[in-house]
CSV table of C-alpha atoms in Angstrom, one decimal:
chain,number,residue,atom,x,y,z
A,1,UNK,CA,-62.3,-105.3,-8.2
A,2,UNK,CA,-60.6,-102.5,-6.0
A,3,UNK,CA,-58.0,-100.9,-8.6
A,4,UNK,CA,-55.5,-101.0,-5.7
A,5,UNK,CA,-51.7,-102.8,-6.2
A,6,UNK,CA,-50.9,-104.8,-3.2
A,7,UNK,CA,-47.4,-103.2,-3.4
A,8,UNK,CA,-46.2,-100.0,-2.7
A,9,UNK,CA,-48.4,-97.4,-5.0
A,10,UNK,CA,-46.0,-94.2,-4.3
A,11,UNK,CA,-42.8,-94.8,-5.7
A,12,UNK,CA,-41.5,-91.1,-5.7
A,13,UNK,CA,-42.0,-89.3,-2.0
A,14,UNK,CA,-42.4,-85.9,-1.3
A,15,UNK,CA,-43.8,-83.9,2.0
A,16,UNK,CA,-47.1,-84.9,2.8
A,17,UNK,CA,-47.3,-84.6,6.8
A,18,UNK,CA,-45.7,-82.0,9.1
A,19,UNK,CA,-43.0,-80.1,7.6
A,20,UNK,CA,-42.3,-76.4,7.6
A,21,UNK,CA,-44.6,-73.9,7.8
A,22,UNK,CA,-44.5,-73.3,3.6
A,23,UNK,CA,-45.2,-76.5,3.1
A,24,UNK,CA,-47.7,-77.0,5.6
A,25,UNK,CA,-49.5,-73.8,3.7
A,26,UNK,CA,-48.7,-75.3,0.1
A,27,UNK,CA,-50.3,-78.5,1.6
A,28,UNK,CA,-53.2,-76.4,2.5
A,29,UNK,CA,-53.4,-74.5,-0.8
A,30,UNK,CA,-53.9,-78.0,-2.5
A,31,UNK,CA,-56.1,-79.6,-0.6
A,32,UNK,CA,-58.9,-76.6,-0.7
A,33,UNK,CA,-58.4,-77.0,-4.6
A,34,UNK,CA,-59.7,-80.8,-4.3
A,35,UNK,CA,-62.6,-79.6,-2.0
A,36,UNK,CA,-63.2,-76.9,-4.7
A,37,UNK,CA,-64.6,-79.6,-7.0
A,38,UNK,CA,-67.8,-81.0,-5.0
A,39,UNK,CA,-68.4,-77.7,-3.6
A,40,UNK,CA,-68.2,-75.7,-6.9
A,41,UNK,CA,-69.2,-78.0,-9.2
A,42,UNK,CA,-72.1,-79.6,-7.8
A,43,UNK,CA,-74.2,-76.2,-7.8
A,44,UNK,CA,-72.8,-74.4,-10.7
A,45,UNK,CA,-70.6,-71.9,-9.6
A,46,UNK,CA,-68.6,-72.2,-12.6
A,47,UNK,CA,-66.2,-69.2,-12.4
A,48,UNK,CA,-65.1,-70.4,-8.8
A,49,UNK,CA,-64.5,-74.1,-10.5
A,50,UNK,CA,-62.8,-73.0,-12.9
A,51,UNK,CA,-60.3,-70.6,-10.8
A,52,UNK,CA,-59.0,-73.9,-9.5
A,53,UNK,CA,-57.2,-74.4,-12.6
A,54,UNK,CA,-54.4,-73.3,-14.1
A,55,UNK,CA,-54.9,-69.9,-17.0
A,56,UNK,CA,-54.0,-72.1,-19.5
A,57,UNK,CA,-53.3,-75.8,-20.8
A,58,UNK,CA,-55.6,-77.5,-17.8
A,59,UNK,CA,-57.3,-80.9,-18.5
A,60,UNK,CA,-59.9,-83.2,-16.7
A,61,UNK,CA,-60.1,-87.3,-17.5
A,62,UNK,CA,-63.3,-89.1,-16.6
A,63,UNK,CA,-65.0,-91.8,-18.0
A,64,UNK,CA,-67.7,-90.3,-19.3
A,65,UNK,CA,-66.2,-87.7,-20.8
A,66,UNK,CA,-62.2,-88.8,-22.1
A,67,UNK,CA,-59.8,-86.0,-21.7
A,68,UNK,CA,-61.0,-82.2,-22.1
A,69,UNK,CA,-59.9,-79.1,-22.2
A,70,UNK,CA,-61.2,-77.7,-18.5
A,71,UNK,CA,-63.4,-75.1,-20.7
A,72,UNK,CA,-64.9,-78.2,-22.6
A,73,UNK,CA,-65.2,-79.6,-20.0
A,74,UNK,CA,-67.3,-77.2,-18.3
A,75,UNK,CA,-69.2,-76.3,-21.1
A,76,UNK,CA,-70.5,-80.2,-21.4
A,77,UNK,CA,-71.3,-80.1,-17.7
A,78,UNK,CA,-73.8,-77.5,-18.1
A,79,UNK,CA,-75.2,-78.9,-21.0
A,80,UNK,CA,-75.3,-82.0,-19.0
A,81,UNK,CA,-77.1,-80.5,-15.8
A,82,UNK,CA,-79.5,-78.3,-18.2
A,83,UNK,CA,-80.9,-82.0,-19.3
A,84,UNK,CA,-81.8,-82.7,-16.0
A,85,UNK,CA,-78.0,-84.8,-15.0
A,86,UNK,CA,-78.4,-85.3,-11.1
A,87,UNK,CA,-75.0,-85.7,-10.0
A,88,UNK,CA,-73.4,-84.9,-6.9
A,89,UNK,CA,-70.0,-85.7,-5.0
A,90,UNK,CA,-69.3,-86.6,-1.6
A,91,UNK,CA,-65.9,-85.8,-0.4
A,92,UNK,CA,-64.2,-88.9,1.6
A,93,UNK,CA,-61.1,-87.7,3.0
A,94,UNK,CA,-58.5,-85.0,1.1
A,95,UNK,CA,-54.3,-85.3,1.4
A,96,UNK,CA,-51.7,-83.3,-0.4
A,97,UNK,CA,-48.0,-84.0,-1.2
A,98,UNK,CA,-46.1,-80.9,-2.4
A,99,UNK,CA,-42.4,-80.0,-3.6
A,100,UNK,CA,-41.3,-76.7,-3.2
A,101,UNK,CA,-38.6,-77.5,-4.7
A,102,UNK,CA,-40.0,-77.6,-8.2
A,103,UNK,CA,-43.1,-75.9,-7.7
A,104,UNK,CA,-45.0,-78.8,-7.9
A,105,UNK,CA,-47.9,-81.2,-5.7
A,106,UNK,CA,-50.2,-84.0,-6.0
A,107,UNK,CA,-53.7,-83.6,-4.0
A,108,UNK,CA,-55.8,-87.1,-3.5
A,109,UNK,CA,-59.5,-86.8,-2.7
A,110,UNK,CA,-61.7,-90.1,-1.8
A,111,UNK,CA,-64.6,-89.7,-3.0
A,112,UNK,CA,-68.2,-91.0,-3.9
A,113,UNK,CA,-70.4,-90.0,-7.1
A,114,UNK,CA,-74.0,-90.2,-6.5
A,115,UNK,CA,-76.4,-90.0,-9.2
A,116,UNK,CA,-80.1,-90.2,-9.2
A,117,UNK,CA,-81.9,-91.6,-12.0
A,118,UNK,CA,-85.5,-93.2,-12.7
A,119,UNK,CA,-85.5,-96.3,-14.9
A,120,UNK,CA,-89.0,-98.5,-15.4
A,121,UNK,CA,-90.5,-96.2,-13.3
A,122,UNK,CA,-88.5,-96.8,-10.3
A,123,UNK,CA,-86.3,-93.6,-9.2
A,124,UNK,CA,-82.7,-94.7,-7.1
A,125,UNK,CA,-79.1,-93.9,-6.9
A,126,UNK,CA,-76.0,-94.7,-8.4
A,127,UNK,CA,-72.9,-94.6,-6.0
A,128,UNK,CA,-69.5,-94.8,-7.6
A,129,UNK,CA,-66.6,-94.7,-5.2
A,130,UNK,CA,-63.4,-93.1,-6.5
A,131,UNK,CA,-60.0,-91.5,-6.1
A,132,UNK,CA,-59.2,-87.3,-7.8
A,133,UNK,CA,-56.1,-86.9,-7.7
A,134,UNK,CA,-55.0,-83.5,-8.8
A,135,UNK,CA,-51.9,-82.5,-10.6
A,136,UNK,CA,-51.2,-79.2,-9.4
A,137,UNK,CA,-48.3,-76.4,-9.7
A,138,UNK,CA,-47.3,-73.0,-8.6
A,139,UNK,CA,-48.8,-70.2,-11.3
A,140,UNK,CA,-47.0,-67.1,-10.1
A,141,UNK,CA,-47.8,-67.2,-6.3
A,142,UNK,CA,-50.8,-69.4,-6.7
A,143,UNK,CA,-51.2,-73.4,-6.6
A,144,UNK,CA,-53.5,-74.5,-9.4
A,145,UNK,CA,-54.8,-77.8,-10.9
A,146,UNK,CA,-53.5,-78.2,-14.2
A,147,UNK,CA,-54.8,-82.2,-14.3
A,148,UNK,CA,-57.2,-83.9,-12.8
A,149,UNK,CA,-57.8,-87.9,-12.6
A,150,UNK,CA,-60.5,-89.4,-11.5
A,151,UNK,CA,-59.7,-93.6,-10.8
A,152,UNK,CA,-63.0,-95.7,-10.3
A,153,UNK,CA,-62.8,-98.4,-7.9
A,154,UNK,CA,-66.8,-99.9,-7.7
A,155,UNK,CA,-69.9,-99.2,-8.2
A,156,UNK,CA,-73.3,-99.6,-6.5
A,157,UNK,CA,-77.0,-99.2,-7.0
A,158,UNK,CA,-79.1,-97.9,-3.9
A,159,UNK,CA,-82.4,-98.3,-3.6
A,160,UNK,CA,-84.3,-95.5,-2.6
A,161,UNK,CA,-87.0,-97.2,-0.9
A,162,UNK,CA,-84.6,-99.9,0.4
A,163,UNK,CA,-85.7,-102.6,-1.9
A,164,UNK,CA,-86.9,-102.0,-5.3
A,165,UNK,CA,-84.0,-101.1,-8.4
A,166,UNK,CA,-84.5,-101.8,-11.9
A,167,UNK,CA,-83.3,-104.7,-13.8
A,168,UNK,CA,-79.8,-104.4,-15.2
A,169,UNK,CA,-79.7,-107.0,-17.9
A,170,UNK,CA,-76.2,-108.8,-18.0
A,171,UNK,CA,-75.5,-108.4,-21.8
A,172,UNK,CA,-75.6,-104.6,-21.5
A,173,UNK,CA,-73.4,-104.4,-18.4
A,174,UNK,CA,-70.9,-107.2,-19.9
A,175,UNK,CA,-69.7,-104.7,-22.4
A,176,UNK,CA,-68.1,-102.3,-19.6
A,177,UNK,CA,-65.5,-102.8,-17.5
A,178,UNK,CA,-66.0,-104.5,-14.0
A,179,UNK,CA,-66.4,-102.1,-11.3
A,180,UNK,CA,-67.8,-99.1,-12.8
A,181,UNK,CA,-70.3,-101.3,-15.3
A,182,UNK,CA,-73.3,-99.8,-13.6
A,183,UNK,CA,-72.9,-96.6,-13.2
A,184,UNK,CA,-70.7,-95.7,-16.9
A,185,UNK,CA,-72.2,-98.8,-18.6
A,186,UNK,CA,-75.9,-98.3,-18.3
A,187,UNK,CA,-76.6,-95.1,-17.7
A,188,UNK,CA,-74.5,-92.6,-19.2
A,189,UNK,CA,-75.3,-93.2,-23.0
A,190,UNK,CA,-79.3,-92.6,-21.7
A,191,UNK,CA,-78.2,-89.1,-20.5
A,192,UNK,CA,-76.1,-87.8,-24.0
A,193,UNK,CA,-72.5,-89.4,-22.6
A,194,UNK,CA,-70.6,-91.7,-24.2
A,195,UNK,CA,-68.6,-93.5,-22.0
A,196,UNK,CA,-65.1,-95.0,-22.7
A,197,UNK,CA,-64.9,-98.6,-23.4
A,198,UNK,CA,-61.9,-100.9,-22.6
A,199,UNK,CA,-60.8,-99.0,-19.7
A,200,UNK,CA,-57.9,-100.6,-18.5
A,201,UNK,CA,-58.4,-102.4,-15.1
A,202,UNK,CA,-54.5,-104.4,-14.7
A,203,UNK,CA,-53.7,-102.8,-11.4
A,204,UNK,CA,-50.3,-104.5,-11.8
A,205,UNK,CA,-49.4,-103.8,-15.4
A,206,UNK,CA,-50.5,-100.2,-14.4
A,207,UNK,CA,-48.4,-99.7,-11.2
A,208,UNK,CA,-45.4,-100.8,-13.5
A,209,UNK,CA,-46.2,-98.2,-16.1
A,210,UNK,CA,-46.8,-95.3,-13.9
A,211,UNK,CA,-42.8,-95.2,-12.2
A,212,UNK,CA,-41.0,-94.2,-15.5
A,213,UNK,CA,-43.6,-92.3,-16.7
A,214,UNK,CA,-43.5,-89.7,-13.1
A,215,UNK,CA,-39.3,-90.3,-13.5
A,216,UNK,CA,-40.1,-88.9,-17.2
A,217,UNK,CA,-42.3,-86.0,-16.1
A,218,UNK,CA,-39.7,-85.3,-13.0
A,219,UNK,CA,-36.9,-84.9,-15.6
A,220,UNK,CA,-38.3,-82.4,-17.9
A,221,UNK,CA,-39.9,-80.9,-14.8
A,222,UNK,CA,-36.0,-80.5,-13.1
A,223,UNK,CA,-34.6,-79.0,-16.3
């Protein structure tokens, strides 16, 4: 299921092409804080990941890991990786909106997790493809990330020799929710993660929460 409304997803616009020359810098600013992520992340360079966040009050949400502090959250990634986690992310295609106004702008990153495992003997990848999107602000004269959200859209498992995978029985997978059953479902809980159960998948019910929640945010944001 691609987690995708068939109506219009962006109910509140702001700059996010062209503009004036600040905004075409803010717009910048945030995008090379979603690039920060992969790059950063994916070989431990842990002080530079973490200087995309805001000093204070910064959280991440994933599946695997619910919503942490962006110290816990690093701290459980390197615990992670010291087991042996092979995780790495592929960077699709980064935009930024941004409101000088109120100091404020979204980045969106496409994006694909890949993970290699071995299971039954047979080593292969995971590929989950998904969408960051990064709630940032201005922090003095700096943009930071003060949340990030990661939205799954499907999951895949790649062979590594083109033909061979293990067997994913259909009980286990059931439990999970379609899209991302593969890759949270099965294999986190074998690596120390717990994965979140029940995540909500109603693109539509969704889309028709998010406008006065943003309104909501926008008001105490304005005052």
């Amino acid at each position: 299921m691609y987690n995708v409304p068939p109506q219009e997803s962006e109910k509140v616009h702001s700059n996010n092409i062209n503009g004036t020359n600040d905004e075409i810098l803010a717009r910048q600013c945030i995008q090379e804080l979603c690039k920060g992520w992969p790059v950063y992340r994916d070989f431990s360079e842990w002080h530079n990941y973490r200087s995309l966040f805001t000093k204070e009050g910064a959280y991440v949400w994933t599946t695997w890991s619910g919503g942490l502090s962006i110290e816990k959250f690093i701290e459980v990634s390197i615990a992670g990786r010291a087991r042996g986690d092979n995780i790495a992310h592929r960077e699709n295609g980064v935009l930024a909106n941004v409101n000088l106004k109120t100091g404020r702008g979204i980045g969106k990153m496409k994006a694909t997790i890949t993970q290699r495992l071995t299971m039954q003997g047979i080593p292969f990848d995971i590929d989950c493809d998904c969408r960051f999107i990064f709630f940032c602000k201005l922090e003095g004269k700096e943009w930071k990330a003060q949340y990030v959200k990661l939205f799954y859209e499907k999951d895949k498992v790649v062979p590594v020799d083109g033909k061979t995978v293990p067997d994913f029985p259909k009980e286990e997978l059931a439990k999970y929710t379609q899209g991302i059953s593969t890759c949270h479902g099965r294999m986190d809980p074998r690596q120390g993660h717990q994965p979140l159960l029940g995540v909500d998948r109603d693109r539509d019910t969704n889309a028709a929460k998010f406008k006065p929640r943003m309104q909501l945010l926008d008001a105490k944001i304005v005052q």
